Amino acid sequence: MTRRSGSCVRCCLVLFAVVSALCVSGPALYWKFKKGLSLKTAALPSCSPCVCDCGPPMSLLNIAPGLANLSVTDCGKDDPELKEEMEKQFVDLLTEELKLQEMVGEEHAHHMNITFGEARRVASQYQREAEKCNAATETCESARERAEALLTKERKITSLWERRARQLGWQGE
């Protein structure tokens, strides 16, 4: 029974693979086939070529003469804010733009100063932590060296006592 179900699973997988391949490549093949047929049918002349007797192209002024009468001054006559803005002199507009850019630059510089100060504060804090770590490492290293010296001294004393004990008849373990 398991052999039959295994072959059924294989058949289903093969069928799924074929359907998936057709779904992925099918539309491309369909359009390529359709394009090939349209080229063959287009090659056969079915009607005579068109003969156009068109006049010269018309200008935009001939098509819509009312567009030429519009001017920039009519643009914002109903909006008082826009009208006031349009009446300003070019120099005033440039001066206002420079002031705005200066304000933005000052805000940017202020933000950068705050960020720089914060970075300096954090760097100082890390420096203090590093100095503490170095001091602790030096303390540990000197303690290790003292412990090593004491251990060497203890081994010498132990060796001396063991030698004396063996001279007095101690057999040891």
CSV table of N, CA and C in Angstrom, one decimal:
chain,number,residue,atom,x,y,z
A,1,MET,N,0.8,-1.2,0.0
A,1,MET,CA,0.0,0.0,0.0
A,1,MET,C,0.9,1.3,0.0
A,2,THR,N,2.0,1.3,0.7
A,2,THR,CA,2.8,2.4,0.8
A,2,THR,C,3.5,2.7,-0.6
A,3,ARG,N,3.8,1.6,-1.3
A,3,ARG,CA,4.4,1.8,-2.6
A,3,ARG,C,3.4,2.5,-3.6
A,4,ARG,N,2.2,2.2,-3.5
A,4,ARG,CA,1.2,2.8,-4.4
A,4,ARG,C,1.0,4.3,-4.0
A,5,SER,N,1.0,4.6,-2.7
A,5,SER,CA,0.8,6.0,-2.3
A,5,SER,C,2.1,6.8,-2.6
A,6,GLY,N,3.2,6.2,-2.6
A,6,GLY,CA,4.5,6.9,-3.0
A,6,GLY,C,4.4,7.2,-4.5
A,7,SER,N,3.9,6.3,-5.3
A,7,SER,CA,3.9,6.6,-6.7
A,7,SER,C,2.8,7.7,-7.0
A,8,CYS,N,1.7,7.7,-6.2
A,8,CYS,CA,0.7,8.7,-6.3
A,8,CYS,C,1.2,10.0,-6.0
A,9,VAL,N,2.0,10.1,-5.0
A,9,VAL,CA,2.6,11.4,-4.6
A,9,VAL,C,3.6,11.9,-5.7
A,10,ARG,N,4.3,10.9,-6.3
A,10,ARG,CA,5.2,11.3,-7.4
A,10,ARG,C,4.4,11.9,-8.6
A,11,CYS,N,3.4,11.2,-8.9
A,11,CYS,CA,2.5,11.7,-10.0
A,11,CYS,C,2.0,13.1,-9.7
A,12,CYS,N,1.5,13.3,-8.5
A,12,CYS,CA,1.0,14.6,-8.1
A,12,CYS,C,2.1,15.6,-8.2
A,13,LEU,N,3.3,15.3,-7.8
A,13,LEU,CA,4.4,16.3,-7.8
A,13,LEU,C,4.7,16.6,-9.3
A,14,VAL,N,4.8,15.6,-10.1
A,14,VAL,CA,5.1,15.8,-11.6
A,14,VAL,C,4.0,16.7,-12.2
A,15,LEU,N,2.7,16.4,-11.9
A,15,LEU,CA,1.6,17.2,-12.4
A,15,LEU,C,1.7,18.6,-11.9
A,16,PHE,N,2.0,18.8,-10.7
A,16,PHE,CA,2.1,20.1,-10.1
A,16,PHE,C,3.3,20.9,-10.8
A,17,ALA,N,4.4,20.2,-11.0
A,17,ALA,CA,5.5,20.9,-11.7
A,17,ALA,C,5.2,21.3,-13.1
A,18,VAL,N,4.4,20.5,-13.8
A,18,VAL,CA,4.1,20.8,-15.2
A,18,VAL,C,3.1,22.0,-15.2
A,19,VAL,N,2.1,22.0,-14.3
A,19,VAL,CA,1.1,23.0,-14.2
A,19,VAL,C,1.8,24.3,-13.8
A,20,SER,N,2.7,24.3,-12.9
A,20,SER,CA,3.5,25.5,-12.5
A,20,SER,C,4.3,26.0,-13.6
A,21,ALA,N,5.0,25.2,-14.4
A,21,ALA,CA,5.8,25.6,-15.5
A,21,ALA,C,4.9,26.3,-16.6
A,22,LEU,N,3.7,25.7,-16.8
A,22,LEU,CA,2.8,26.3,-17.8
A,22,LEU,C,2.2,27.7,-17.3
A,23,CYS,N,2.0,27.8,-16.0
A,23,CYS,CA,1.5,29.0,-15.5
A,23,CYS,C,2.5,30.1,-15.5
A,24,VAL,N,3.8,29.8,-15.4
A,24,VAL,CA,4.8,30.8,-15.4
A,24,VAL,C,5.2,31.1,-16.8
A,25,SER,N,5.3,30.2,-17.7
A,25,SER,CA,5.8,30.5,-19.1
A,25,SER,C,4.6,30.6,-20.0
A,26,GLY,N,3.4,30.2,-19.7
A,26,GLY,CA,2.3,30.2,-20.6
A,26,GLY,C,1.9,31.6,-21.1
A,27,PRO,N,1.8,32.6,-20.3
A,27,PRO,CA,1.4,33.9,-20.9
A,27,PRO,C,2.5,34.5,-21.8
A,28,ALA,N,3.7,34.3,-21.5
A,28,ALA,CA,4.8,34.7,-22.5
A,28,ALA,C,4.7,34.0,-23.8
A,29,LEU,N,4.5,32.7,-23.7
A,29,LEU,CA,4.4,31.9,-25.0
A,29,LEU,C,3.1,32.3,-25.8
A,30,TYR,N,2.0,32.6,-25.0
A,30,TYR,CA,0.8,33.0,-25.7
A,30,TYR,C,1.0,34.3,-26.5
A,31,TRP,N,1.6,35.3,-25.8
A,31,TRP,CA,1.8,36.6,-26.5
A,31,TRP,C,2.8,36.5,-27.6
A,32,LYS,N,3.8,35.6,-27.5
A,32,LYS,CA,4.8,35.4,-28.5
A,32,LYS,C,4.1,34.8,-29.7
A,33,PHE,N,3.2,33.8,-29.5
A,33,PHE,CA,2.5,33.1,-30.5
A,33,PHE,C,1.5,34.0,-31.2
A,34,LYS,N,0.8,34.8,-30.4
A,34,LYS,CA,-0.2,35.8,-30.9
A,34,LYS,C,0.6,36.8,-31.8
A,35,LYS,N,1.7,37.3,-31.3
A,35,LYS,CA,2.5,38.3,-32.0
A,35,LYS,C,3.0,37.7,-33.4
A,36,GLY,N,3.4,36.5,-33.4
A,36,GLY,CA,3.8,35.8,-34.6
A,36,GLY,C,2.7,35.7,-35.6
A,37,LEU,N,1.5,35.4,-35.1
A,37,LEU,CA,0.3,35.3,-36.0
A,37,LEU,C,0.0,36.7,-36.5
A,38,SER,N,0.1,37.7,-35.7
A,38,SER,CA,-0.3,39.1,-36.2
A,38,SER,C,0.7,39.6,-37.2
A,39,LEU,N,2.0,39.2,-37.1
A,39,LEU,CA,2.9,39.6,-38.1
A,39,LEU,C,2.7,39.0,-39.4
A,40,LYS,N,2.2,37.7,-39.3
A,40,LYS,CA,1.9,37.0,-40.6
A,40,LYS,C,0.7,37.6,-41.3
A,41,THR,N,-0.3,38.0,-40.5
A,41,THR,CA,-1.5,38.5,-41.1
A,41,THR,C,-1.3,40.0,-41.5
A,42,ALA,N,-0.4,40.7,-40.8
A,42,ALA,CA,-0.1,42.1,-41.2
A,42,ALA,C,0.8,42.1,-42.5
A,43,ALA,N,1.5,41.0,-42.7
A,43,ALA,CA,2.3,41.0,-43.9
A,43,ALA,C,1.4,41.0,-45.2
A,44,LEU,N,0.2,40.4,-45.0
A,44,LEU,CA,-0.7,40.4,-46.2
A,44,LEU,C,-1.5,41.7,-46.2
A,45,PRO,N,-1.3,42.5,-47.3
A,45,PRO,CA,-2.1,43.7,-47.4
A,45,PRO,C,-3.6,43.5,-47.6
A,46,SER,N,-4.3,44.0,-46.6
A,46,SER,CA,-5.8,43.7,-46.7
A,46,SER,C,-6.5,45.0,-47.2
A,47,CYS,N,-5.9,46.1,-47.1
A,47,CYS,CA,-6.5,47.3,-47.7
A,47,CYS,C,-5.4,48.2,-48.3
A,48,SER,N,-5.9,49.1,-49.1
A,48,SER,CA,-4.9,50.0,-49.7
A,48,SER,C,-4.4,51.0,-48.7
A,49,PRO,N,-3.2,51.5,-49.0
A,49,PRO,CA,-2.6,52.5,-48.0
A,49,PRO,C,-3.4,53.8,-48.0
A,50,CYS,N,-3.4,54.4,-46.9
A,50,CYS,CA,-4.2,55.7,-46.7
A,50,CYS,C,-3.5,56.8,-47.4
A,51,VAL,N,-4.2,57.7,-48.0
A,51,VAL,CA,-3.7,58.9,-48.6
A,51,VAL,C,-4.3,60.1,-47.8
A,52,CYS,N,-3.4,60.8,-47.1
A,52,CYS,CA,-3.9,61.9,-46.3
A,52,CYS,C,-3.6,63.2,-47.0
A,53,ASP,N,-4.6,64.1,-46.9
A,53,ASP,CA,-4.4,65.4,-47.5
A,53,ASP,C,-4.7,66.4,-46.4
A,54,CYS,N,-3.7,66.5,-45.4
A,54,CYS,CA,-3.9,67.3,-44.3
A,54,CYS,C,-3.3,68.7,-44.5
A,55,GLY,N,-3.9,69.7,-43.9
A,55,GLY,CA,-3.4,71.1,-44.0
A,55,GLY,C,-2.2,71.2,-43.1
A,56,PRO,N,-1.6,72.4,-43.1
A,56,PRO,CA,-0.5,72.7,-42.3
A,56,PRO,C,-0.9,72.7,-40.8
A,57,PRO,N,0.0,72.4,-39.9
A,57,PRO,CA,-0.4,72.3,-38.5
A,57,PRO,C,-0.8,73.7,-38.0
A,58,MET,N,-1.8,73.7,-37.1
A,58,MET,CA,-2.3,75.0,-36.6
A,58,MET,C,-1.5,75.3,-35.3
A,59,SER,N,-1.4,76.6,-35.1
A,59,SER,CA,-0.7,77.0,-33.9
A,59,SER,C,-1.7,77.0,-32.7
A,60,LEU,N,-1.2,77.1,-31.5
A,60,LEU,CA,-2.0,77.1,-30.3
A,60,LEU,C,-2.9,78.4,-30.3
A,61,LEU,N,-2.4,79.5,-30.8
A,61,LEU,CA,-3.1,80.7,-30.8
A,61,LEU,C,-4.3,80.6,-31.7
A,62,ASN,N,-4.2,79.8,-32.8
A,62,ASN,CA,-5.3,79.7,-33.7
A,62,ASN,C,-6.4,78.7,-33.1
A,63,ILE,N,-5.9,77.8,-32.3
A,63,ILE,CA,-6.9,76.8,-31.7
A,63,ILE,C,-7.6,77.5,-30.6
A,64,ALA,N,-6.9,78.1,-29.7
A,64,ALA,CA,-7.5,78.8,-28.5
A,64,ALA,C,-7.0,80.2,-28.4
A,65,PRO,N,-7.7,81.1,-29.1
A,65,PRO,CA,-7.2,82.5,-29.0
A,65,PRO,C,-7.3,83.2,-27.6
A,66,GLY,N,-8.1,82.7,-26.8
A,66,GLY,CA,-8.3,83.2,-25.4
A,66,GLY,C,-7.1,83.0,-24.6
A,67,LEU,N,-6.2,82.1,-24.9
A,67,LEU,CA,-5.1,81.8,-24.1
A,67,LEU,C,-4.1,82.9,-24.1
A,68,ALA,N,-4.0,83.6,-25.2
A,68,ALA,CA,-3.0,84.7,-25.4
A,68,ALA,C,-3.3,85.9,-24.5
A,69,ASN,N,-4.6,86.0,-24.1
A,69,ASN,CA,-5.0,87.2,-23.4
A,69,ASN,C,-4.7,87.1,-21.9
A,70,LEU,N,-4.4,85.9,-21.4
A,70,LEU,CA,-4.2,85.6,-20.0
A,70,LEU,C,-2.8,86.2,-19.7
A,71,SER,N,-2.7,86.8,-18.5
A,71,SER,CA,-1.4,87.4,-18.1
A,71,SER,C,-1.2,87.0,-16.6
A,72,VAL,N,0.0,87.2,-16.2
A,72,VAL,CA,0.4,86.8,-14.8
A,72,VAL,C,-0.3,87.7,-13.8
A,73,THR,N,-0.6,88.9,-14.1
A,73,THR,CA,-1.3,89.8,-13.2
A,73,THR,C,-2.7,89.4,-12.9
A,74,ASP,N,-3.4,88.7,-13.8
A,74,ASP,CA,-4.7,88.2,-13.5
A,74,ASP,C,-4.7,87.0,-12.6
A,75,CYS,N,-3.5,86.4,-12.4
A,75,CYS,CA,-3.5,85.1,-11.8
A,75,CYS,C,-4.1,85.0,-10.4
A,76,GLY,N,-3.7,85.9,-9.5
A,76,GLY,CA,-4.2,85.8,-8.1
A,76,GLY,C,-5.0,87.0,-7.7
A,77,LYS,N,-5.8,87.6,-8.5
A,77,LYS,CA,-6.4,88.9,-8.2
A,77,LYS,C,-7.5,88.7,-7.1
A,78,ASP,N,-8.1,87.5,-7.0
A,78,ASP,CA,-9.1,87.3,-6.0
A,78,ASP,C,-8.5,86.9,-4.6
A,79,ASP,N,-7.3,86.4,-4.5
A,79,ASP,CA,-6.6,86.0,-3.3
A,79,ASP,C,-5.8,87.2,-2.8
A,80,PRO,N,-6.1,87.8,-1.6
A,80,PRO,CA,-5.3,88.9,-1.2
A,80,PRO,C,-3.9,88.6,-0.8
A,81,GLU,N,-3.7,87.4,-0.2
A,81,GLU,CA,-2.3,87.0,0.2
A,81,GLU,C,-1.5,86.8,-1.0
A,82,LEU,N,-2.0,86.1,-2.0
A,82,LEU,CA,-1.2,85.9,-3.2
A,82,LEU,C,-1.0,87.2,-4.0
A,83,LYS,N,-2.0,88.1,-3.9
A,83,LYS,CA,-1.8,89.4,-4.6
A,83,LYS,C,-0.7,90.2,-4.0
A,84,GLU,N,-0.7,90.2,-2.6
A,84,GLU,CA,0.3,90.9,-1.9
A,84,GLU,C,1.7,90.3,-2.2
A,85,GLU,N,1.8,89.0,-2.3
A,85,GLU,CA,3.0,88.3,-2.5
A,85,GLU,C,3.5,88.6,-3.9
A,86,MET,N,2.6,88.7,-4.9
A,86,MET,CA,3.0,89.0,-6.3
A,86,MET,C,3.4,90.4,-6.5
A,87,GLU,N,3.0,91.4,-5.6
A,87,GLU,CA,3.3,92.8,-5.8
A,87,GLU,C,4.7,93.1,-5.2
A,88,LYS,N,5.3,92.2,-4.4
A,88,LYS,CA,6.6,92.4,-3.8
A,88,LYS,C,7.6,92.5,-4.9
A,89,GLN,N,8.6,93.3,-4.6
A,89,GLN,CA,9.7,93.5,-5.5
A,89,GLN,C,10.6,92.2,-5.5
A,90,PHE,N,11.3,92.0,-6.6
A,90,PHE,CA,12.2,90.8,-6.7
A,90,PHE,C,13.3,90.9,-5.6
A,91,VAL,N,13.8,92.0,-5.3
A,91,VAL,CA,14.9,92.1,-4.3
A,91,VAL,C,14.3,91.7,-3.0
A,92,ASP,N,13.1,92.2,-2.7
A,92,ASP,CA,12.5,91.8,-1.4
A,92,ASP,C,12.3,90.3,-1.3
A,93,LEU,N,11.9,89.7,-2.4
A,93,LEU,CA,11.8,88.2,-2.4
A,93,LEU,C,13.1,87.5,-2.1
A,94,LEU,N,14.2,88.0,-2.8
A,94,LEU,CA,15.5,87.4,-2.6
A,94,LEU,C,16.0,87.6,-1.2
A,95,THR,N,15.7,88.8,-0.6
A,95,THR,CA,16.1,89.1,0.8
A,95,THR,C,15.4,88.2,1.7
A,96,GLU,N,14.1,88.0,1.5
A,96,GLU,CA,13.3,87.1,2.3
A,96,GLU,C,13.8,85.6,2.2
A,97,GLU,N,14.2,85.2,1.0
A,97,GLU,CA,14.7,83.9,0.8
A,97,GLU,C,16.0,83.7,1.6
A,98,LEU,N,16.9,84.7,1.5
A,98,LEU,CA,18.2,84.6,2.2
A,98,LEU,C,18.0,84.6,3.7
A,99,LYS,N,17.0,85.3,4.2
A,99,LYS,CA,16.7,85.3,5.6
A,99,LYS,C,16.2,83.9,6.1
A,100,LEU,N,15.4,83.3,5.2
A,100,LEU,CA,14.9,82.0,5.5
A,100,LEU,C,16.1,81.0,5.5
A,101,GLN,N,16.9,81.1,4.5
A,101,GLN,CA,18.1,80.2,4.5
A,101,GLN,C,19.0,80.4,5.7
A,102,GLU,N,19.2,81.6,6.1
A,102,GLU,CA,20.0,81.9,7.2
A,102,GLU,C,19.4,81.3,8.5
A,103,MET,N,18.1,81.4,8.7
A,103,MET,CA,17.4,80.8,9.8
A,103,MET,C,17.6,79.3,9.8
A,104,VAL,N,17.4,78.7,8.7
A,104,VAL,CA,17.6,77.2,8.6
A,104,VAL,C,19.0,76.9,8.9
A,105,GLY,N,20.0,77.6,8.4
A,105,GLY,CA,21.4,77.4,8.7
A,105,GLY,C,21.7,77.5,10.2
A,106,GLU,N,21.1,78.5,10.8
A,106,GLU,CA,21.3,78.7,12.3
A,106,GLU,C,20.7,77.5,13.1
A,107,GLU,N,19.5,77.1,12.7
A,107,GLU,CA,18.9,76.0,13.3
A,107,GLU,C,19.8,74.7,13.2
A,108,HIS,N,20.3,74.5,12.0
A,108,HIS,CA,21.1,73.4,11.7
A,108,HIS,C,22.4,73.4,12.5
A,109,ALA,N,23.0,74.6,12.6
A,109,ALA,CA,24.2,74.8,13.4
A,109,ALA,C,23.9,74.6,14.9
A,110,HIS,N,22.8,75.1,15.4
A,110,HIS,CA,22.4,74.8,16.8
A,110,HIS,C,22.2,73.3,17.1
A,111,HIS,N,21.6,72.7,16.1
A,111,HIS,CA,21.4,71.2,16.3
A,111,HIS,C,22.7,70.5,16.3
A,112,MET,N,23.6,70.9,15.4
A,112,MET,CA,24.9,70.3,15.3
A,112,MET,C,25.7,70.5,16.6
A,113,ASN,N,25.6,71.8,17.2
A,113,ASN,CA,26.3,72.1,18.4
A,113,ASN,C,25.8,71.2,19.6
A,114,ILE,N,24.5,71.0,19.6
A,114,ILE,CA,23.9,70.2,20.7
A,114,ILE,C,24.4,68.7,20.5
A,115,THR,N,24.4,68.2,19.3
A,115,THR,CA,24.8,66.9,19.0
A,115,THR,C,26.3,66.7,19.3
A,116,PHE,N,27.1,67.7,18.9
A,116,PHE,CA,28.5,67.6,19.2
A,116,PHE,C,28.8,67.6,20.7
A,117,GLY,N,28.1,68.5,21.5
A,117,GLY,CA,28.2,68.5,22.9
A,117,GLY,C,27.9,67.2,23.5
A,118,GLU,N,26.8,66.6,23.1
A,118,GLU,CA,26.4,65.3,23.6
A,118,GLU,C,27.4,64.2,23.3
A,119,ALA,N,28.0,64.3,22.1
A,119,ALA,CA,29.0,63.3,21.7
A,119,ALA,C,30.3,63.5,22.6
A,120,ARG,N,30.6,64.7,22.9
A,120,ARG,CA,31.8,64.9,23.7
A,120,ARG,C,31.5,64.4,25.1
A,121,ARG,N,30.3,64.6,25.6
A,121,ARG,CA,29.9,64.1,27.0
A,121,ARG,C,30.0,62.6,27.0
A,122,VAL,N,29.5,62.0,26.0
A,122,VAL,CA,29.5,60.5,26.0
A,122,VAL,C,30.9,60.0,25.8
A,123,ALA,N,31.7,60.7,25.0
A,123,ALA,CA,33.1,60.2,24.8
A,123,ALA,C,33.9,60.4,26.2
A,124,SER,N,33.6,61.5,26.9
A,124,SER,CA,34.2,61.7,28.2
A,124,SER,C,33.8,60.6,29.2
A,125,GLN,N,32.6,60.2,29.1
A,125,GLN,CA,32.1,59.2,30.0
A,125,GLN,C,32.8,57.9,29.7
A,126,TYR,N,32.9,57.5,28.4
A,126,TYR,CA,33.6,56.3,28.0
A,126,TYR,C,35.1,56.4,28.4
A,127,GLN,N,35.7,57.5,28.3
A,127,GLN,CA,37.1,57.7,28.7
A,127,GLN,C,37.2,57.4,30.2
A,128,ARG,N,36.3,57.9,31.0
A,128,ARG,CA,36.4,57.7,32.5
A,128,ARG,C,36.2,56.2,32.8
A,129,GLU,N,35.3,55.6,32.0
A,129,GLU,CA,35.0,54.1,32.2
A,129,GLU,C,36.3,53.3,31.8
A,130,ALA,N,36.9,53.7,30.8
A,130,ALA,CA,38.2,53.1,30.3
A,130,ALA,C,39.3,53.2,31.3
A,131,GLU,N,39.4,54.4,31.9
A,131,GLU,CA,40.4,54.7,32.9
A,131,GLU,C,40.1,53.8,34.2
A,132,LYS,N,38.9,53.7,34.6
A,132,LYS,CA,38.5,52.8,35.7
A,132,LYS,C,38.9,51.4,35.4
A,133,CYS,N,38.6,51.0,34.2
A,133,CYS,CA,38.9,49.6,33.8
A,133,CYS,C,40.4,49.3,33.8
A,134,ASN,N,41.2,50.3,33.3
A,134,ASN,CA,42.6,50.2,33.3
A,134,ASN,C,43.2,50.1,34.7
A,135,ALA,N,42.6,51.0,35.6
A,135,ALA,CA,43.1,50.9,37.0
A,135,ALA,C,42.8,49.6,37.6
A,136,ALA,N,41.6,49.1,37.4
A,136,ALA,CA,41.2,47.8,37.9
A,136,ALA,C,42.1,46.7,37.4
A,137,THR,N,42.4,46.8,36.1
A,137,THR,CA,43.3,45.8,35.5
A,137,THR,C,44.7,45.8,36.1
A,138,GLU,N,45.2,47.0,36.3
A,138,GLU,CA,46.5,47.1,37.0
A,138,GLU,C,46.5,46.6,38.4
A,139,THR,N,45.4,46.9,39.1
A,139,THR,CA,45.3,46.4,40.5
A,139,THR,C,45.2,44.9,40.5
A,140,CYS,N,44.4,44.3,39.6
A,140,CYS,CA,44.4,42.8,39.5
A,140,CYS,C,45.7,42.2,39.1
A,141,GLU,N,46.4,42.9,38.2
A,141,GLU,CA,47.7,42.3,37.8
A,141,GLU,C,48.7,42.4,38.9
A,142,SER,N,48.7,43.5,39.7
A,142,SER,CA,49.7,43.5,40.8
A,142,SER,C,49.3,42.5,41.9
A,143,ALA,N,48.0,42.3,42.1
A,143,ALA,CA,47.6,41.3,43.1
A,143,ALA,C,48.0,39.9,42.6
A,144,ARG,N,47.8,39.7,41.3
A,144,ARG,CA,48.2,38.4,40.8
A,144,ARG,C,49.7,38.2,41.0
A,145,GLU,N,50.5,39.2,40.7
A,145,GLU,CA,52.0,39.1,40.8
A,145,GLU,C,52.3,38.8,42.3
A,146,ARG,N,51.7,39.5,43.2
A,146,ARG,CA,51.9,39.3,44.7
A,146,ARG,C,51.5,37.9,45.1
A,147,ALA,N,50.4,37.4,44.5
A,147,ALA,CA,50.0,36.0,44.9
A,147,ALA,C,50.9,35.0,44.3
A,148,GLU,N,51.4,35.3,43.1
A,148,GLU,CA,52.4,34.4,42.5
A,148,GLU,C,53.7,34.3,43.3
A,149,ALA,N,54.1,35.5,43.8
A,149,ALA,CA,55.3,35.5,44.6
A,149,ALA,C,55.1,34.8,46.0
A,150,LEU,N,53.9,35.0,46.6
A,150,LEU,CA,53.6,34.3,47.8
A,150,LEU,C,53.6,32.8,47.6
A,151,LEU,N,53.0,32.4,46.5
A,151,LEU,CA,52.9,31.0,46.2
A,151,LEU,C,54.3,30.4,46.0
A,152,THR,N,55.2,31.1,45.3
A,152,THR,CA,56.6,30.6,45.2
A,152,THR,C,57.2,30.5,46.5
A,153,LYS,N,57.0,31.5,47.4
A,153,LYS,CA,57.6,31.5,48.7
A,153,LYS,C,57.1,30.3,49.5
A,154,GLU,N,55.7,30.1,49.5
A,154,GLU,CA,55.1,29.0,50.2
A,154,GLU,C,55.7,27.6,49.7
A,155,ARG,N,55.9,27.5,48.4
A,155,ARG,CA,56.4,26.2,47.9
A,155,ARG,C,57.8,26.0,48.4
A,156,LYS,N,58.6,27.0,48.5
A,156,LYS,CA,60.0,26.9,49.0
A,156,LYS,C,59.9,26.5,50.5
A,157,ILE,N,59.0,27.1,51.3
A,157,ILE,CA,58.9,26.8,52.7
A,157,ILE,C,58.4,25.3,52.8
A,158,THR,N,57.4,25.0,52.0
A,158,THR,CA,56.9,23.6,52.1
A,158,THR,C,57.9,22.6,51.7
A,159,SER,N,58.7,22.9,50.7
A,159,SER,CA,59.8,22.0,50.3
A,159,SER,C,60.8,21.9,51.4
A,160,LEU,N,61.2,23.0,52.0
A,160,LEU,CA,62.1,22.9,53.2
A,160,LEU,C,61.6,22.1,54.3
A,161,TRP,N,60.3,22.2,54.7
A,161,TRP,CA,59.7,21.4,55.8
A,161,TRP,C,59.6,20.0,55.4
A,162,GLU,N,59.3,19.7,54.1
A,162,GLU,CA,59.2,18.3,53.7
A,162,GLU,C,60.6,17.7,53.7
A,163,ARG,N,61.6,18.4,53.3
A,163,ARG,CA,62.9,17.8,53.4
A,163,ARG,C,63.3,17.5,54.8
A,164,ARG,N,63.1,18.4,55.8
A,164,ARG,CA,63.4,18.2,57.2
A,164,ARG,C,62.6,17.0,57.7
A,165,ALA,N,61.3,16.9,57.3
A,165,ALA,CA,60.5,15.8,57.8
A,165,ALA,C,61.1,14.5,57.3
A,166,ARG,N,61.6,14.4,56.1
A,166,ARG,CA,62.1,13.2,55.5
A,166,ARG,C,63.4,12.9,56.2
A,167,GLN,N,64.2,13.9,56.6
A,167,GLN,CA,65.5,13.6,57.3
A,167,GLN,C,65.2,13.1,58.7
A,168,LEU,N,64.0,13.4,59.3
A,168,LEU,CA,63.7,12.9,60.6
A,168,LEU,C,62.9,11.6,60.5
A,169,GLY,N,62.7,11.0,59.3
A,169,GLY,CA,62.1,9.7,59.2
A,169,GLY,C,60.7,9.7,58.7
A,170,TRP,N,60.2,10.8,58.3
A,170,TRP,CA,58.8,10.7,57.7
A,170,TRP,C,58.9,10.1,56.3
A,171,GLN,N,57.9,9.2,56.1
A,171,GLN,CA,57.9,8.4,54.8
A,171,GLN,C,57.1,9.1,53.7
A,172,GLY,N,56.1,9.9,54.1
A,172,GLY,CA,55.2,10.5,53.2
A,172,GLY,C,54.1,9.6,52.7
A,173,GLU,N,53.4,10.0,51.8
A,173,GLU,CA,52.2,9.3,51.3
A,173,GLU,C,52.5,8.3,50.3
